[in-house]
PDB file of C-alpha atoms and ligand atoms in Angstrom:
ATOM      1  CA  MET A1333       0.143  -0.377  -0.385  1.00 92.00           C
ATOM      2  CA  ILE A1334       1.363   3.341  -0.498  1.00 96.00           C
ATOM      3  CA  ILE A1335       1.393   5.994   2.417  1.00 97.00           C
ATOM      4  CA  ARG A1336      -0.660   9.337   0.842  1.00 98.00           C
ATOM      5  CA  LYS A1337       1.099  12.166   3.097  1.00 98.00           C
ATOM      6  CA  SER A1338      -0.815  15.183   4.657  1.00 98.00           C
ATOM      7  CA  ARG A1339       0.857  18.420   4.474  1.00 97.00           C
ATOM      8  CA  ASP A1340       2.330  18.481   8.565  1.00 98.00           C
ATOM      9  CA  GLU A1341       3.778  15.116   7.825  1.00 98.00           C
ATOM     10  CA  ILE A1342       5.279  16.944   4.027  1.00 98.00           C
ATOM     11  CA  ALA A1343       6.226  19.566   7.135  1.00 98.00           C
ATOM     12  CA  THR A1344       7.962  17.453   9.038  1.00 98.00           C
ATOM     13  CA  MET A1345       9.712  15.411   6.063  1.00 98.00           C
ATOM     14  CA  ARG A1346      11.205  18.619   4.748  1.00 98.00           C
ATOM     15  CA  GLN A1347      12.774  19.453   8.117  1.00 98.00           C
ATOM     16  CA  ALA A1348      14.684  16.467   8.028  1.00 98.00           C
ATOM     17  CA  GLY A1349      15.233  16.663   4.159  1.00 98.00           C
ATOM     18  CA  ARG A1350      16.973  20.184   4.505  1.00 98.00           C
ATOM     19  CA  ILE A1351      19.223  17.802   7.691  1.00 98.00           C
ATOM     20  CA  VAL A1352      20.268  15.767   5.287  1.00 98.00           C
ATOM     21  CA  ALA A1353      20.709  18.841   2.724  1.00 98.00           C
ATOM     22  CA  GLN A1354      23.341  20.696   4.673  1.00 98.00           C
ATOM     23  CA  THR A1355      24.989  16.868   5.579  1.00 98.00           C
ATOM     24  CA  LEU A1356      26.002  16.469   1.998  1.00 98.00           C
ATOM     25  CA  GLU A1357      26.613  19.845   1.530  1.00 98.00           C
ATOM     26  CA  LEU A1358      28.835  20.239   4.771  1.00 98.00           C
ATOM     27  CA  ILE A1359      30.904  16.233   3.604  1.00 98.00           C
ATOM     28  CA  GLU A1360      30.967  17.523   0.348  1.00 98.00           C
ATOM     29  CA  LYS A1361      33.689  20.267   1.708  1.00 98.00           C
ATOM     30  CA  GLU A1362      35.866  17.527   3.107  1.00 98.00           C
ATOM     31  CA  ILE A1363      36.600  14.879  -0.138  1.00 98.00           C
ATOM     32  CA  LYS A1364      39.842  15.723  -1.357  1.00 98.00           C
ATOM     33  CA  PRO A1365      42.916  13.036  -1.148  1.00 98.00           C
ATOM     34  CA  GLY A1366      43.866  11.745   1.738  1.00 98.00           C
ATOM     35  CA  VAL A1367      40.748  12.048   3.823  1.00 98.00           C
ATOM     36  CA  GLU A1368      39.642   8.430   5.322  1.00 98.00           C
ATOM     37  CA  THR A1369      36.068   7.733   4.395  1.00 98.00           C
ATOM     38  CA  ILE A1370      35.149   7.101   8.652  1.00 98.00           C
ATOM     39  CA  ILE A1371      35.889  11.207   8.930  1.00 98.00           C
ATOM     40  CA  LEU A1372      33.314  11.963   6.150  1.00 98.00           C
ATOM     41  CA  ASN A1373      31.011   9.613   8.328  1.00 98.00           C
ATOM     42  CA  ASN A1374      32.252  11.225  12.324  1.00 98.00           C
ATOM     43  CA  ILE A1375      31.678  14.656  10.803  1.00 98.00           C
ATOM     44  CA  ALA A1376      28.309  13.826   9.205  1.00 98.00           C
ATOM     45  CA  GLU A1377      27.370  11.719  12.498  1.00 98.00           C
ATOM     46  CA  ARG A1378      27.722  14.834  14.417  1.00 98.00           C
ATOM     47  CA  PHE A1379      26.289  17.387  11.879  1.00 98.00           C
ATOM     48  CA  ILE A1380      22.885  15.115  12.331  1.00 98.00           C
ATOM     49  CA  ARG A1381      22.783  14.880  16.095  1.00 98.00           C
ATOM     50  CA  LYS A1382      23.535  18.415  16.410  1.00 98.00           C
ATOM     51  CA  SER A1383      19.947  19.102  13.984  1.00 98.00           C
ATOM     52  CA  GLY A1384      18.295  17.563  16.470  1.00 97.00           C
ATOM     53  CA  SER A1385      18.325  14.648  14.241  1.00 98.00           C
ATOM     54  CA  ARG A1386      19.433  10.647  14.116  1.00 98.00           C
ATOM     55  CA  PRO A1387      21.305   9.731  11.663  1.00 98.00           C
ATOM     56  CA  ALA A1388      18.723   6.753  10.241  1.00 98.00           C
ATOM     57  CA  PHE A1389      21.174   4.168   8.550  1.00 98.00           C
ATOM     58  CA  LYS A1390      23.411   3.655  11.697  1.00 97.00           C
ATOM     59  CA  GLY A1391      21.990   0.302  12.921  1.00 97.00           C
ATOM     60  CA  TYR A1392      19.482  -0.470   9.834  1.00 96.00           C
ATOM     61  CA  LYS A1393      19.697  -4.526   9.649  1.00 96.00           C
ATOM     62  CA  GLY A1394      22.693  -3.901  11.320  1.00 97.00           C
ATOM     63  CA  PHE A1395      24.493  -1.561   9.346  1.00 98.00           C
ATOM     64  CA  PRO A1396      27.057  -0.232  11.094  1.00 97.00           C
ATOM     65  CA  ALA A1397      27.762   3.492  10.069  1.00 98.00           C
ATOM     66  CA  SER A1398      26.019   6.301  10.166  1.00 98.00           C
ATOM     67  CA  ILE A1399      26.278   7.356   5.767  1.00 98.00           C
ATOM     68  CA  CYS A1400      27.558   5.087   3.224  1.00 98.00           C
ATOM     69  CA  THR A1401      30.095   5.714   1.222  1.00 98.00           C
ATOM     70  CA  SER A1402      30.732   4.490  -1.969  1.00 98.00           C
ATOM     71  CA  LEU A1403      34.094   4.716  -4.354  1.00 98.00           C
ATOM     72  CA  ASN A1404      34.669   4.215  -7.579  1.00 98.00           C
ATOM     73  CA  GLU A1405      33.022   0.839  -8.835  1.00 98.00           C
ATOM     74  CA  VAL A1406      31.137   0.953  -5.935  1.00 98.00           C
ATOM     75  CA  VAL A1407      27.505   1.528  -6.355  1.00 98.00           C
ATOM     76  CA  VAL A1408      25.751   1.698  -2.755  1.00 98.00           C
ATOM     77  CA  HIS A1409      26.247   1.140   1.300  1.00 98.00           C
ATOM     78  CA  GLY A1410      29.646   1.276   1.319  1.00 98.00           C
ATOM     79  CA  ILE A1411      30.694   0.939   4.649  1.00 98.00           C
ATOM     80  CA  PRO A1412      33.462   3.684   5.674  1.00 98.00           C
ATOM     81  CA  GLY A1413      36.465   3.350   6.990  1.00 98.00           C
ATOM     82  CA  SER A1414      39.893   3.727   6.867  1.00 98.00           C
ATOM     83  CA  GLN A1415      40.370   3.926   3.708  1.00 98.00           C
ATOM     84  CA  LYS A1416      41.716   6.672   2.115  1.00 98.00           C
ATOM     85  CA  LEU A1417      40.059   8.695  -0.588  1.00 98.00           C
ATOM     86  CA  LYS A1418      42.946   9.333  -4.101  1.00 98.00           C
ATOM     87  CA  ASP A1419      42.711  12.200  -6.382  1.00 98.00           C
ATOM     88  CA  GLY A1420      41.003  11.067  -9.618  1.00 98.00           C
ATOM     89  CA  ASP A1421      38.345   8.470  -7.429  1.00 98.00           C
ATOM     90  CA  ILE A1422      34.247   9.445  -7.547  1.00 98.00           C
ATOM     91  CA  ILE A1423      32.491   8.755  -4.370  1.00 98.00           C
ATOM     92  CA  SER A1424      28.852   8.330  -3.722  1.00 98.00           C
ATOM     93  CA  ILE A1425      27.527   9.719  -0.304  1.00 98.00           C
ATOM     94  CA  ASP A1426      23.810   8.517   0.870  1.00 98.00           C
ATOM     95  CA  ILE A1427      22.665   9.916   3.543  1.00 98.00           C
ATOM     96  CA  GLY A1428      19.477   9.053   5.690  1.00 98.00           C
ATOM     97  CA  VAL A1429      18.066  10.799   8.515  1.00 98.00           C
ATOM     98  CA  GLU A1430      15.266  10.442  10.844  1.00 98.00           C
ATOM     99  CA  LEU A1431      13.315  13.397  12.527  1.00 98.00           C
ATOM    100  CA  LYS A1432       9.801  13.471  14.841  1.00 98.00           C
ATOM    101  CA  GLY A1433       9.374   9.874  13.432  1.00 98.00           C
ATOM    102  CA  TYR A1434       9.473  11.138   9.780  1.00 98.00           C
ATOM    103  CA  TYR A1435      13.098  10.122   7.519  1.00 98.00           C
ATOM    104  CA  ALA A1436      14.601  12.300   4.962  1.00 98.00           C
ATOM    105  CA  ASP A1437      16.924  10.008   2.077  1.00 98.00           C
ATOM    106  CA  ALA A1438      19.363  12.163  -0.138  1.00 98.00           C
ATOM    107  CA  ALA A1439      22.749  10.396  -2.112  1.00 98.00           C
ATOM    108  CA  ALA A1440      25.027  12.245  -4.348  1.00 98.00           C
ATOM    109  CA  THR A1441      28.884  11.532  -6.235  1.00 99.00           C
ATOM    110  CA  TYR A1442      31.681  13.562  -5.791  1.00 98.00           C
ATOM    111  CA  PRO A1443      34.400  14.225  -7.772  1.00 98.00           C
ATOM    112  CA  VAL A1444      38.391  13.707  -5.767  1.00 98.00           C
ATOM    113  CA  GLY A1445      40.496  15.916  -6.563  1.00 98.00           C
ATOM    114  CA  GLU A1446      40.436  15.798 -10.788  1.00 98.00           C
ATOM    115  CA  ILE A1447      38.936  12.471 -12.594  1.00 98.00           C
ATOM    116  CA  SER A1448      38.412  11.235 -16.251  1.00 98.00           C
ATOM    117  CA  LYS A1449      35.800  13.331 -18.791  1.00 98.00           C
ATOM    118  CA  GLU A1450      34.103   9.607 -18.323  1.00 98.00           C
ATOM    119  CA  ALA A1451      33.903  10.007 -14.851  1.00 98.00           C
ATOM    120  CA  GLN A1452      32.801  13.214 -15.210  1.00 98.00           C
ATOM    121  CA  ARG A1453      30.274  13.200 -17.786  1.00 98.00           C
ATOM    122  CA  LEU A1454      28.875   9.483 -15.802  1.00 98.00           C
ATOM    123  CA  ILE A1455      28.112  11.872 -12.505  1.00 98.00           C
ATOM    124  CA  GLU A1456      26.487  14.358 -14.737  1.00 98.00           C
ATOM    125  CA  THR A1457      24.564  11.999 -16.492  1.00 98.00           C
ATOM    126  CA  THR A1458      23.053  10.301 -13.010  1.00 98.00           C
ATOM    127  CA  ARG A1459      22.628  13.665 -11.983  1.00 98.00           C
ATOM    128  CA  LEU A1460      20.762  14.346 -15.097  1.00 98.00           C
ATOM    129  CA  ALA A1461      18.083  10.432 -14.528  1.00 98.00           C
ATOM    130  CA  LEU A1462      17.220  11.759 -11.222  1.00 98.00           C
ATOM    131  CA  GLU A1463      16.504  15.179 -12.598  1.00 98.00           C
ATOM    132  CA  LYS A1464      13.915  13.679 -15.462  1.00 98.00           C
ATOM    133  CA  GLY A1465      13.169  11.126 -12.906  1.00 98.00           C
ATOM    134  CA  ILE A1466      11.983  13.965 -10.637  1.00 98.00           C
ATOM    135  CA  SER A1467      10.091  15.970 -13.449  1.00 98.00           C
ATOM    136  CA  LYS A1468       7.647  12.825 -14.661  1.00 98.00           C
ATOM    137  CA  CYS A1469       6.157  13.056 -10.152  1.00 98.00           C
ATOM    138  CA  ILE A1470       3.197  14.356 -11.205  1.00 98.00           C
ATOM    139  CA  ASP A1471      -0.242  13.696  -9.726  1.00 98.00           C
ATOM    140  CA  GLY A1472      -1.594  11.484 -12.330  1.00 98.00           C
ATOM    141  CA  ASN A1473       1.629  10.228 -13.969  1.00 98.00           C
ATOM    142  CA  HIS A1474       2.468   6.075 -13.595  1.00 98.00           C
ATOM    143  CA  LEU A1475       5.468   5.276 -11.151  1.00 98.00           C
ATOM    144  CA  TYR A1476       7.136   3.414 -13.853  1.00 98.00           C
ATOM    145  CA  ASP A1477       6.793   7.230 -16.200  1.00 98.00           C
ATOM    146  CA  ILE A1478       9.546   7.442 -13.531  1.00 98.00           C
ATOM    147  CA  SER A1479      11.484   4.872 -13.853  1.00 98.00           C
ATOM    148  CA  HIS A1480      11.597   5.133 -18.202  1.00 98.00           C
ATOM    149  CA  ALA A1481      13.083   8.551 -17.612  1.00 98.00           C
ATOM    150  CA  ILE A1482      15.963   7.212 -15.834  1.00 98.00           C
ATOM    151  CA  GLN A1483      16.499   3.966 -17.940  1.00 98.00           C
ATOM    152  CA  ILE A1484      16.393   6.382 -21.169  1.00 98.00           C
ATOM    153  CA  THR A1485      18.717   8.956 -19.948  1.00 98.00           C
ATOM    154  CA  ALA A1486      21.126   6.694 -18.982  1.00 98.00           C
ATOM    155  CA  GLU A1487      20.678   4.141 -21.411  1.00 98.00           C
ATOM    156  CA  SER A1488      21.512   7.348 -24.306  1.00 98.00           C
ATOM    157  CA  ALA A1489      24.804   8.079 -22.784  1.00 98.00           C
ATOM    158  CA  GLY A1490      25.266   4.600 -23.524  1.00 98.00           C
ATOM    159  CA  TYR A1491      25.144   3.563 -19.522  1.00 98.00           C
ATOM    160  CA  SER A1492      23.394   1.236 -17.800  1.00 98.00           C
ATOM    161  CA  VAL A1493      20.803   1.344 -14.640  1.00 98.00           C
ATOM    162  CA  VAL A1494      21.162  -0.873 -12.135  1.00 98.00           C
ATOM    163  CA  ARG A1495      18.331  -3.979 -11.473  1.00 98.00           C
ATOM    164  CA  GLU A1496      18.487  -5.034  -8.208  1.00 97.00           C
ATOM    165  CA  PHE A1497      18.271  -2.046  -6.175  1.00 98.00           C
ATOM    166  CA  VAL A1498      15.618   0.449  -6.269  1.00 98.00           C
ATOM    167  CA  GLY A1499      13.920   3.528  -5.451  1.00 98.00           C
ATOM    168  CA  HIS A1500      11.562   3.588  -2.754  1.00 98.00           C
ATOM    169  CA  GLY A1501       8.184   5.390  -0.622  1.00 98.00           C
ATOM    170  CA  ILE A1502       9.111   6.895   2.194  1.00 98.00           C
ATOM    171  CA  GLY A1503       8.246   8.769   5.342  1.00 98.00           C
ATOM    172  CA  ARG A1504       7.388   6.923   8.936  1.00 98.00           C
ATOM    173  CA  GLU A1505       9.673   4.074   7.797  1.00 97.00           C
ATOM    174  CA  MET A1506      12.592   5.015   5.270  1.00 97.00           C
ATOM    175  CA  HIS A1507      11.567   2.039   2.728  1.00 97.00           C
ATOM    176  CA  GLU A1508       7.451   1.854   2.046  1.00 98.00           C
ATOM    177  CA  ASP A1509       6.288   0.724  -0.824  1.00 98.00           C
ATOM    178  CA  PRO A1510       6.515   1.287  -3.953  1.00 98.00           C
ATOM    179  CA  GLN A1511       9.666  -0.128  -5.164  1.00 98.00           C
ATOM    180  CA  ILE A1512      10.828   2.705  -7.957  1.00 98.00           C
ATOM    181  CA  PRO A1513      12.908   0.724 -10.592  1.00 98.00           C
ATOM    182  CA  ASN A1514      14.607   2.534 -12.622  1.00 98.00           C
ATOM    183  CA  PHE A1515      13.793   0.471 -15.249  1.00 98.00           C
ATOM    184  CA  GLY A1516      10.445   0.261 -17.375  1.00 98.00           C
ATOM    185  CA  LEU A1517       7.835   0.918 -19.597  1.00 98.00           C
ATOM    186  CA  PRO A1518       5.725   3.930 -19.683  1.00 98.00           C
ATOM    187  CA  GLY A1519       2.697   4.324 -18.569  1.00 98.00           C
ATOM    188  CA  ARG A1520       2.625   1.301 -16.464  1.00 98.00           C
ATOM    189  CA  GLY A1521       2.742   0.760 -12.304  1.00 97.00           C
ATOM    190  CA  PRO A1522       0.226   2.561 -10.138  1.00 97.00           C
ATOM    191  CA  VAL A1523      -1.130   5.865 -10.485  1.00 98.00           C
ATOM    192  CA  ILE A1524       0.552   8.522  -8.693  1.00 98.00           C
ATOM    193  CA  LYS A1525      -0.757  10.303  -6.591  1.00 98.00           C
ATOM    194  CA  GLU A1526      -0.584  13.723  -4.130  1.00 98.00           C
ATOM    195  CA  GLY A1527       0.890  13.076  -0.956  1.00 98.00           C
ATOM    196  CA  MET A1528       2.733  10.142  -2.594  1.00 98.00           C
ATOM    197  CA  VAL A1529       6.659  10.873  -1.361  1.00 98.00           C
ATOM    198  CA  PHE A1530       9.321   8.695  -3.203  1.00 98.00           C
ATOM    199  CA  ALA A1531      13.222   8.146  -3.028  1.00 98.00           C
ATOM    200  CA  ILE A1532      14.220   8.558  -6.421  1.00 98.00           C
ATOM    201  CA  GLU A1533      17.380   7.005  -6.514  1.00 98.00           C
ATOM    202  CA  PRO A1534      19.288   6.165 -10.196  1.00 98.00           C
ATOM    203  CA  MET A1535      22.390   4.071  -9.529  1.00 98.00           C
ATOM    204  CA  VAL A1536      24.040   4.221 -13.076  1.00 98.00           C
ATOM    205  CA  ASN A1537      27.348   1.814 -14.567  1.00 98.00           C
ATOM    206  CA  ILE A1538      29.858   2.626 -17.107  1.00 98.00           C
ATOM    207  CA  GLY A1539      29.234  -0.872 -17.927  1.00 98.00           C
ATOM    208  CA  GLY A1540      26.979  -3.301 -17.376  1.00 98.00           C
ATOM    209  CA  TYR A1541      23.802  -3.518 -14.685  1.00 98.00           C
ATOM    210  CA  LYS A1542      25.146  -6.769 -13.080  1.00 98.00           C
ATOM    211  CA  VAL A1543      26.266  -6.136  -9.162  1.00 98.00           C
ATOM    212  CA  ASN A1544      27.696  -8.556  -6.738  1.00 98.00           C
ATOM    213  CA  ILE A1545      27.734  -8.252  -2.892  1.00 98.00           C
ATOM    214  CA  LEU A1546      31.370  -8.270  -1.266  1.00 98.00           C
ATOM    215  CA  PRO A1547      31.566 -10.865   1.937  1.00 98.00           C
ATOM    216  CA  ASP A1548      30.994  -7.823   4.140  1.00 97.00           C
ATOM    217  CA  HIS A1549      27.231  -8.701   2.846  1.00 97.00           C
ATOM    218  CA  TRP A1550      26.759  -4.431   2.310  1.00 98.00           C
ATOM    219  CA  THR A1551      29.846  -3.231  -0.154  1.00 98.00           C
ATOM    220  CA  VAL A1552      27.596  -3.598  -3.698  1.00 98.00           C
ATOM    221  CA  VAL A1553      30.034  -3.687  -6.298  1.00 98.00           C
ATOM    222  CA  THR A1554      29.674  -3.745 -10.273  1.00 98.00           C
ATOM    223  CA  ALA A1555      30.454  -7.236 -11.127  1.00 98.00           C
ATOM    224  CA  ASP A1556      32.844  -5.851 -14.347  1.00 98.00           C
ATOM    225  CA  GLY A1557      34.211  -3.413 -11.908  1.00 98.00           C
ATOM    226  CA  SER A1558      33.243  -0.200 -14.026  1.00 98.00           C
ATOM    227  CA  LEU A1559      32.888   3.213 -12.403  1.00 98.00           C
ATOM    228  CA  SER A1560      28.981   3.720 -10.815  1.00 98.00           C
ATOM    229  CA  ALA A1561      27.294   6.569  -9.615  1.00 99.00           C
ATOM    230  CA  HIS A1562      24.054   7.070  -7.452  1.00 98.00           C
ATOM    231  CA  PHE A1563      21.764  10.158  -7.149  1.00 99.00           C
ATOM    232  CA  GLU A1564      18.737  10.278  -4.858  1.00 98.00           C
ATOM    233  CA  HIS A1565      16.111  13.079  -3.470  1.00 98.00           C
ATOM    234  CA  THR A1566      12.800  12.656  -1.443  1.00 98.00           C
ATOM    235  CA  VAL A1567      10.201  14.472  -3.329  1.00 98.00           C
ATOM    236  CA  ALA A1568       6.711  14.829  -2.329  1.00 98.00           C
ATOM    237  CA  VAL A1569       4.093  14.905  -4.998  1.00 98.00           C
ATOM    238  CA  THR A1570       1.796  18.484  -4.374  1.00 98.00           C
ATOM    239  CA  LYS A1571      -0.764  19.712  -6.368  1.00 96.00           C
ATOM    240  CA  ASP A1572       1.589  22.135  -8.019  1.00 96.00           C
ATOM    241  CA  GLY A1573       3.780  19.572  -8.447  1.00 97.00           C
ATOM    242  CA  PRO A1574       7.266  17.835  -7.680  1.00 98.00           C
ATOM    243  CA  GLU A1575       8.316  19.214  -4.547  1.00 98.00           C
ATOM    244  CA  ILE A1576      12.514  17.970  -3.789  1.00 98.00           C
ATOM    245  CA  LEU A1577      12.604  18.167   0.295  1.00 98.00           C
ATOM    246  CA  THR A1578      16.592  16.974   0.897  1.00 98.00           C
ATOM    247  CA  VAL A1579      17.005  20.363  -0.852  1.00 98.00           C
ATOM    248  CA  LEU A1580      19.016  23.255   1.564  1.00 96.00           C
TER     249      LEU A1580
HETATM  250 MG1   MG B1099      17.154   5.181  -0.266  1.00 53.05          MG
END
C-alpha cells in the first residue's frame, strides 16, 4: 500500500530533508585526496545529531555506520573506514535521517580532485537521470514513467542502470511501498497521487548493470569493475508538481 502524507507530515519531512541536504553540503567540502572515509562519516554523524535528528542508516539491519561511502566501482552501501580518498576517485555519499518519526534520504556522487572526462560524464548523466525522473512525479502519471525517464537518460548515454536496487516510498519508514525501479515501461505501474513521497535514486554504471555483494554483506560493486554513480532525492508529489524535500 502506498501511504499518502498530509501537509503537516510533508512539512516535517521537509525539515528532515533540509538536514540531509545540509549534511551533504558539509561533507562535500571535506572530500579531498588523503581523507579517510570514516572521517566523513564522523562529521556527518555529529552534524545530524546536533541538528536534533538521528542518522537513520546506523544500525539499520545492522549497518555499522551513519552514512554510506561508495568509491568508484562501489554502487551503494559502502561502509566508511580507514580507506583514504585518492585523486581521480569518485565517491557516492548516501545519507538518511529520522526527525520526529519521519525520514528523508538523499545521495550524490562527487569527484575527488581531478577526475577523468568519462567519470565526469557519468556523474552528470546520473544527476540528469534523477532530474528527469523527478520531473515525472506528477499526480496522474504512472509510477514507471519515473523509471522509464531514468532508464532512457542513462542508456542513451551508453550506460546501464542497476536492476537489483531500486528507489522507494518514504515517510514514517525509511523504505515504504512502492519500489521504484530505475527501468520500466511508461504508462505502467500504480497511478501517482498527491501526497505520495518517493526516494528516487538512479544507480548508473559505465559498464553492465550486473552487481555483486562483497563478503561484508553490504558493499555492492559492479560485476565488471566499471565505475558507478548514484544520485537520490526525497520528493513529494504536490498539487503544484514535484517538490524536492532534500534541499537547503
Ligand atoms: Mg534510498
